[in-house]
Amino acid sequence: MLFEQNNQHILDKKHQEWEFLHHFHHLGYDLLDLSILEEFRWDSLSPDDLKSMTNRYTWQANDSLLSIRSDWTDAIVRYRKKYKLKTDKIAYSGPVYSYNKERMQFGMEIFSEDIDTQQSSMKDLLDYLQTHLKQTVSVAVISHYSLLKRLLSKDELQDPEVRHLLRERNLDGLTKYLGQTHPVVQLMSQPVPDQLHFARDQFPDLKDPVNEIINWRNALEEKNIPIVYSDLFSLPAQSYYKGIFLQFYTDQTVEPIVTGGQYSSPTKAFGMAINLTDLTY
């Protein structure tokens, strides 16, 4: 009986992965399967590479640094640059590993700066989540990674203490460190529901990203997501994230089950992934 249950569980997982790839193949996505093993050259490690190594399984082999894949978008960005990949949209499935954690992801990447195309692909993934995985999104969080670049100086943006205080949303700490008149402090001092319009009204440089957030919020509200709100103080994990970033939750999850956003690869792109370890997989 135990082996029968285990066999069925394995078959169900493999069928779920096949179903996802088959579904997105029929939607016109090209399928991509990359090695879980990534190779880096010591003399060509980027600042993003160096930063990510603290959260990767790595080891050295001759003149190369080998690592287990920890991020699909990062792997696809690297593959796309190396082989000058020509495709408008990709779907993928497979595990990623960070220290002490394994995640299975189903995801897609869109290589277009057209917002309607990006939002259409977002709806493809959310529809799959609801229709095939029987999960209903209850909360969506929208960030924009250019906001803080316009509110902070380059030195402030790279300051570890500022970054720590931002991650903690520590208004008192930021006030002491940056001063009460600093734009970030002024914005964070506003009630959360008022921050978006305060940013647009008080800081003209923020008009474009704020309008982009509103555009994406309207697209999400069309999907009948009960709670949609903006987080104006998020920091990107990688430098290639340039614009909108999205996180989706269900009533049963404390970690986002879907994440994604706009990045450069090397032109503008958009990607999202379902984190299946937060579901039943």
Coordinates of C-alpha atoms in Angstrom, one line a residue:
M1 CA 0.0 0.0 0.0
L2 CA 2.8 2.4 0.9
F3 CA 4.5 1.9 -2.5
E4 CA 1.2 2.2 -4.3
Q5 CA 0.6 5.6 -2.7
N6 CA 4.2 6.7 -3.4
N7 CA 3.9 5.6 -7.0
Q8 CA 0.7 7.5 -7.5
H9 CA 2.2 10.6 -5.9
I10 CA 5.2 10.5 -8.3
L11 CA 2.9 9.9 -11.3
D12 CA 0.6 12.8 -10.2
K13 CA 3.6 15.2 -10.0
K14 CA 5.0 14.2 -13.4
H15 CA 1.6 14.5 -14.9
Q16 CA 1.1 18.0 -13.4
E17 CA 4.4 19.1 -14.9
W18 CA 3.6 17.6 -18.3
E19 CA 0.1 19.2 -18.2
F20 CA 1.6 22.7 -17.5
L21 CA 4.1 22.4 -20.4
H22 CA 1.5 21.0 -22.8
H23 CA -1.0 23.7 -21.9
F24 CA 1.5 26.6 -22.5
H25 CA 2.8 24.9 -25.7
H26 CA -0.7 25.1 -27.1
L27 CA -0.8 28.8 -26.1
G28 CA 2.1 29.4 -28.4
Y29 CA 5.0 29.4 -25.8
D30 CA 8.3 27.8 -26.7
L31 CA 9.5 25.3 -24.1
L32 CA 12.9 25.5 -22.5
D33 CA 14.7 22.9 -20.4
L34 CA 18.1 24.0 -18.9
S35 CA 20.6 22.0 -17.0
I36 CA 20.3 22.3 -13.2
L37 CA 24.1 22.7 -13.1
E38 CA 25.4 26.2 -13.9
E39 CA 29.0 27.1 -14.7
F40 CA 30.6 30.5 -13.9
R41 CA 34.0 31.8 -14.9
W42 CA 35.9 33.5 -12.1
D43 CA 37.1 36.3 -14.4
S44 CA 33.6 37.1 -15.6
L45 CA 31.5 37.1 -12.4
S46 CA 29.1 40.0 -12.3
P47 CA 28.1 41.9 -9.1
D48 CA 24.8 40.1 -9.2
D49 CA 26.7 36.7 -9.5
L50 CA 28.9 37.6 -6.5
K51 CA 25.9 38.6 -4.4
S52 CA 23.9 35.5 -5.3
M53 CA 26.7 33.1 -4.4
T54 CA 26.0 33.6 -0.7
N55 CA 22.6 31.8 -1.3
R56 CA 23.8 29.1 -3.7
Y57 CA 25.2 25.6 -3.4
T58 CA 28.6 26.1 -5.1
W59 CA 32.0 24.4 -5.5
Q60 CA 35.1 24.9 -7.6
A61 CA 36.3 22.7 -10.5
N62 CA 39.6 23.7 -12.1
D63 CA 39.1 27.3 -13.4
S64 CA 35.3 27.2 -13.1
L65 CA 32.8 27.8 -10.3
L66 CA 29.9 25.4 -10.4
S67 CA 26.5 26.0 -8.9
I68 CA 23.1 24.4 -8.6
R69 CA 20.4 26.6 -10.2
S70 CA 18.8 28.9 -7.7
D71 CA 16.7 31.2 -9.9
W72 CA 15.1 30.4 -13.3
T73 CA 15.0 34.0 -14.5
D74 CA 18.7 34.4 -13.8
A75 CA 19.5 31.2 -15.7
I76 CA 17.3 32.2 -18.7
V77 CA 18.9 35.7 -18.8
R78 CA 22.3 34.1 -18.8
Y79 CA 21.3 31.5 -21.5
R80 CA 19.6 34.2 -23.7
K81 CA 22.7 36.4 -23.7
K82 CA 25.1 33.5 -24.3
Y83 CA 23.2 32.0 -27.2
K84 CA 21.4 35.1 -28.5
L85 CA 18.1 33.2 -28.1
K86 CA 15.4 34.4 -30.5
T87 CA 11.9 33.8 -29.1
D88 CA 9.1 35.9 -28.0
K89 CA 7.9 33.8 -25.1
I90 CA 9.1 30.8 -23.1
A91 CA 7.5 28.3 -20.7
Y92 CA 9.6 26.1 -18.3
S93 CA 9.3 23.8 -15.4
G94 CA 11.9 22.5 -12.9
P95 CA 13.4 22.8 -9.5
V96 CA 15.5 25.6 -8.0
Y97 CA 17.7 25.3 -4.9
S98 CA 18.8 27.8 -2.3
Y99 CA 20.3 26.9 1.0
N100 CA 18.1 24.4 2.9
K101 CA 15.3 24.8 0.5
E102 CA 14.1 23.2 -2.7
R103 CA 11.3 24.7 -4.8
M104 CA 9.6 23.4 -7.9
Q105 CA 8.6 26.2 -10.3
F106 CA 6.3 26.4 -13.3
G107 CA 6.9 29.7 -15.1
M108 CA 7.0 31.8 -18.3
E109 CA 9.1 34.6 -19.7
I110 CA 8.0 37.2 -22.3
F111 CA 10.6 39.1 -24.3
S112 CA 8.5 42.1 -25.2
E113 CA 8.2 45.6 -23.7
D114 CA 4.6 45.8 -24.8
I115 CA 2.5 46.1 -21.6
D116 CA -0.6 44.5 -23.1
T117 CA 1.5 41.5 -24.1
Q118 CA 3.0 41.3 -20.6
Q119 CA -0.4 41.5 -18.9
S120 CA -1.8 38.9 -21.3
S121 CA 0.9 36.5 -20.2
M122 CA 0.3 37.3 -16.6
K123 CA -3.4 36.4 -17.1
D124 CA -2.3 33.1 -18.8
L125 CA -0.4 32.1 -15.7
L126 CA -3.1 33.2 -13.2
D127 CA -5.8 31.5 -15.2
Y128 CA -3.7 28.3 -15.1
L129 CA -3.3 28.6 -11.4
Q130 CA -7.0 28.9 -10.8
T131 CA -8.3 26.5 -13.5
H132 CA -5.7 23.7 -13.3
L133 CA -4.3 24.0 -9.8
K134 CA -7.6 25.0 -8.2
Q135 CA -6.0 28.0 -6.3
T136 CA -7.7 31.3 -5.9
V137 CA -5.5 34.4 -5.4
S138 CA -6.8 36.6 -2.5
V139 CA -4.0 39.2 -2.3
A140 CA -1.8 40.9 -5.0
V141 CA 1.1 43.2 -4.1
I142 CA 2.6 45.5 -6.7
S143 CA 6.0 47.1 -6.5
H144 CA 8.1 49.2 -8.9
Y145 CA 11.8 48.9 -8.7
S146 CA 12.6 52.3 -10.2
L147 CA 10.9 54.2 -7.4
L148 CA 13.7 54.0 -4.8
K149 CA 16.3 54.7 -7.5
R150 CA 14.6 58.1 -8.0
L151 CA 14.2 58.8 -4.2
L152 CA 17.6 57.7 -3.0
S153 CA 21.1 58.7 -4.1
K154 CA 23.4 56.0 -5.5
D155 CA 25.3 55.9 -2.2
E156 CA 22.1 55.7 -0.2
L157 CA 20.8 52.9 -2.4
Q158 CA 23.9 50.8 -1.8
D159 CA 24.2 51.6 1.9
P160 CA 23.6 48.3 3.8
E161 CA 22.0 50.1 6.7
V162 CA 19.5 51.9 4.5
R163 CA 18.7 48.6 2.7
H164 CA 18.2 46.9 6.0
L165 CA 15.9 49.6 7.3
L166 CA 13.9 49.6 4.1
R167 CA 13.4 45.8 4.2
E168 CA 12.2 46.2 7.8
R169 CA 10.0 49.2 6.8
N170 CA 11.6 50.8 9.8
L171 CA 10.3 54.4 9.6
D172 CA 11.9 55.5 12.9
G173 CA 15.3 54.1 11.9
L174 CA 15.1 55.7 8.4
T175 CA 14.1 59.1 10.0
K176 CA 17.1 59.0 12.3
Y177 CA 19.5 57.8 9.5
L178 CA 18.2 59.9 6.6
G179 CA 16.5 62.8 8.3
Q180 CA 12.8 63.8 8.6
T181 CA 12.8 65.8 5.3
H182 CA 14.2 63.0 3.2
P183 CA 11.7 62.0 0.4
V184 CA 11.6 58.3 1.4
V185 CA 10.8 59.3 5.0
Q186 CA 8.1 61.7 3.8
L187 CA 6.5 59.0 1.6
M188 CA 6.7 56.3 4.2
S189 CA 5.1 58.6 6.8
Q190 CA 1.9 58.7 4.8
P191 CA -0.9 56.2 5.5
V192 CA -0.4 53.2 3.2
P193 CA -3.7 53.9 1.2
D194 CA -2.5 57.5 0.5
Q195 CA 1.2 56.7 -0.4
L196 CA 0.6 56.1 -4.2
H197 CA -1.1 59.4 -4.8
F198 CA 1.2 61.3 -2.4
A199 CA 4.2 60.0 -4.5
R200 CA 2.6 61.2 -7.8
D201 CA 1.5 64.6 -6.4
Q202 CA 4.7 65.5 -4.4
F203 CA 7.4 64.0 -6.5
P204 CA 7.1 64.7 -10.3
D205 CA 9.9 62.2 -11.1
L206 CA 7.7 59.4 -9.8
K207 CA 4.8 60.2 -12.1
D208 CA 5.6 57.5 -14.7
P209 CA 6.2 54.6 -12.4
V210 CA 3.2 55.5 -10.3
N211 CA 1.0 55.5 -13.4
E212 CA 2.5 52.1 -14.4
I213 CA 1.5 50.8 -11.0
I214 CA -2.0 52.1 -11.4
N215 CA -2.2 50.5 -14.9
W216 CA -1.2 47.1 -13.5
R217 CA -3.5 47.5 -10.5
N218 CA -6.4 48.0 -12.9
A219 CA -5.4 44.8 -14.8
L220 CA -5.4 42.8 -11.6
E221 CA -8.7 44.2 -10.4
E222 CA -10.2 43.0 -13.7
K223 CA -9.2 39.5 -12.5
N224 CA -11.4 40.0 -9.5
I225 CA -8.6 39.7 -6.9
P226 CA -10.1 40.9 -3.6
I227 CA -7.1 42.8 -2.3
V228 CA -4.6 44.7 -4.5
Y229 CA -2.2 47.1 -3.0
S230 CA 1.1 48.7 -3.8
D231 CA 4.4 48.4 -1.9
L232 CA 6.6 51.4 -2.8
F233 CA 9.7 50.4 -0.8
S234 CA 10.8 47.0 -2.2
L235 CA 14.4 46.4 -3.3
P236 CA 15.2 44.2 -6.2
A237 CA 17.1 41.0 -5.5
Q238 CA 18.9 41.3 -8.9
S239 CA 20.0 44.5 -10.8
Y240 CA 18.2 43.3 -14.0
Y241 CA 14.8 43.8 -12.3
K242 CA 13.9 47.3 -13.6
G243 CA 10.2 47.9 -13.3
I244 CA 6.9 46.4 -12.0
F245 CA 7.2 43.5 -9.6
L246 CA 4.3 41.3 -8.5
Q247 CA 3.5 38.9 -5.7
F248 CA 0.4 36.8 -5.3
Y249 CA -1.0 35.1 -2.2
T250 CA -3.9 32.8 -1.4
D251 CA -5.7 32.7 2.0
Q252 CA -3.7 29.6 2.9
T253 CA -0.2 30.9 2.1
V254 CA 2.2 33.3 4.0
E255 CA 4.8 33.2 1.2
P256 CA 3.8 34.3 -2.3
I257 CA 2.7 31.4 -4.5
V258 CA 3.4 33.4 -7.7
T259 CA 6.1 36.1 -8.2
G260 CA 7.4 37.9 -11.2
G261 CA 8.0 41.2 -12.9
Q262 CA 9.8 43.3 -15.5
Y263 CA 13.5 42.9 -16.2
S264 CA 16.1 43.4 -18.9
S265 CA 17.5 40.4 -20.9
P266 CA 19.2 42.4 -22.5
T267 CA 16.1 44.1 -23.8
K268 CA 12.9 44.6 -21.8
A269 CA 11.2 41.4 -20.6
F270 CA 8.6 40.0 -18.2
G271 CA 8.4 36.8 -16.3
M272 CA 6.4 35.0 -13.6
A273 CA 6.7 31.7 -11.8
I274 CA 4.4 29.5 -9.7
N275 CA 6.1 28.2 -6.6
L276 CA 4.7 24.7 -6.2
T277 CA 6.2 24.0 -2.8
D278 CA 3.7 26.5 -1.4
L279 CA 0.9 24.4 -3.0
T280 CA 0.2 20.7 -3.0
Y281 CA 3.0 19.2 -5.1

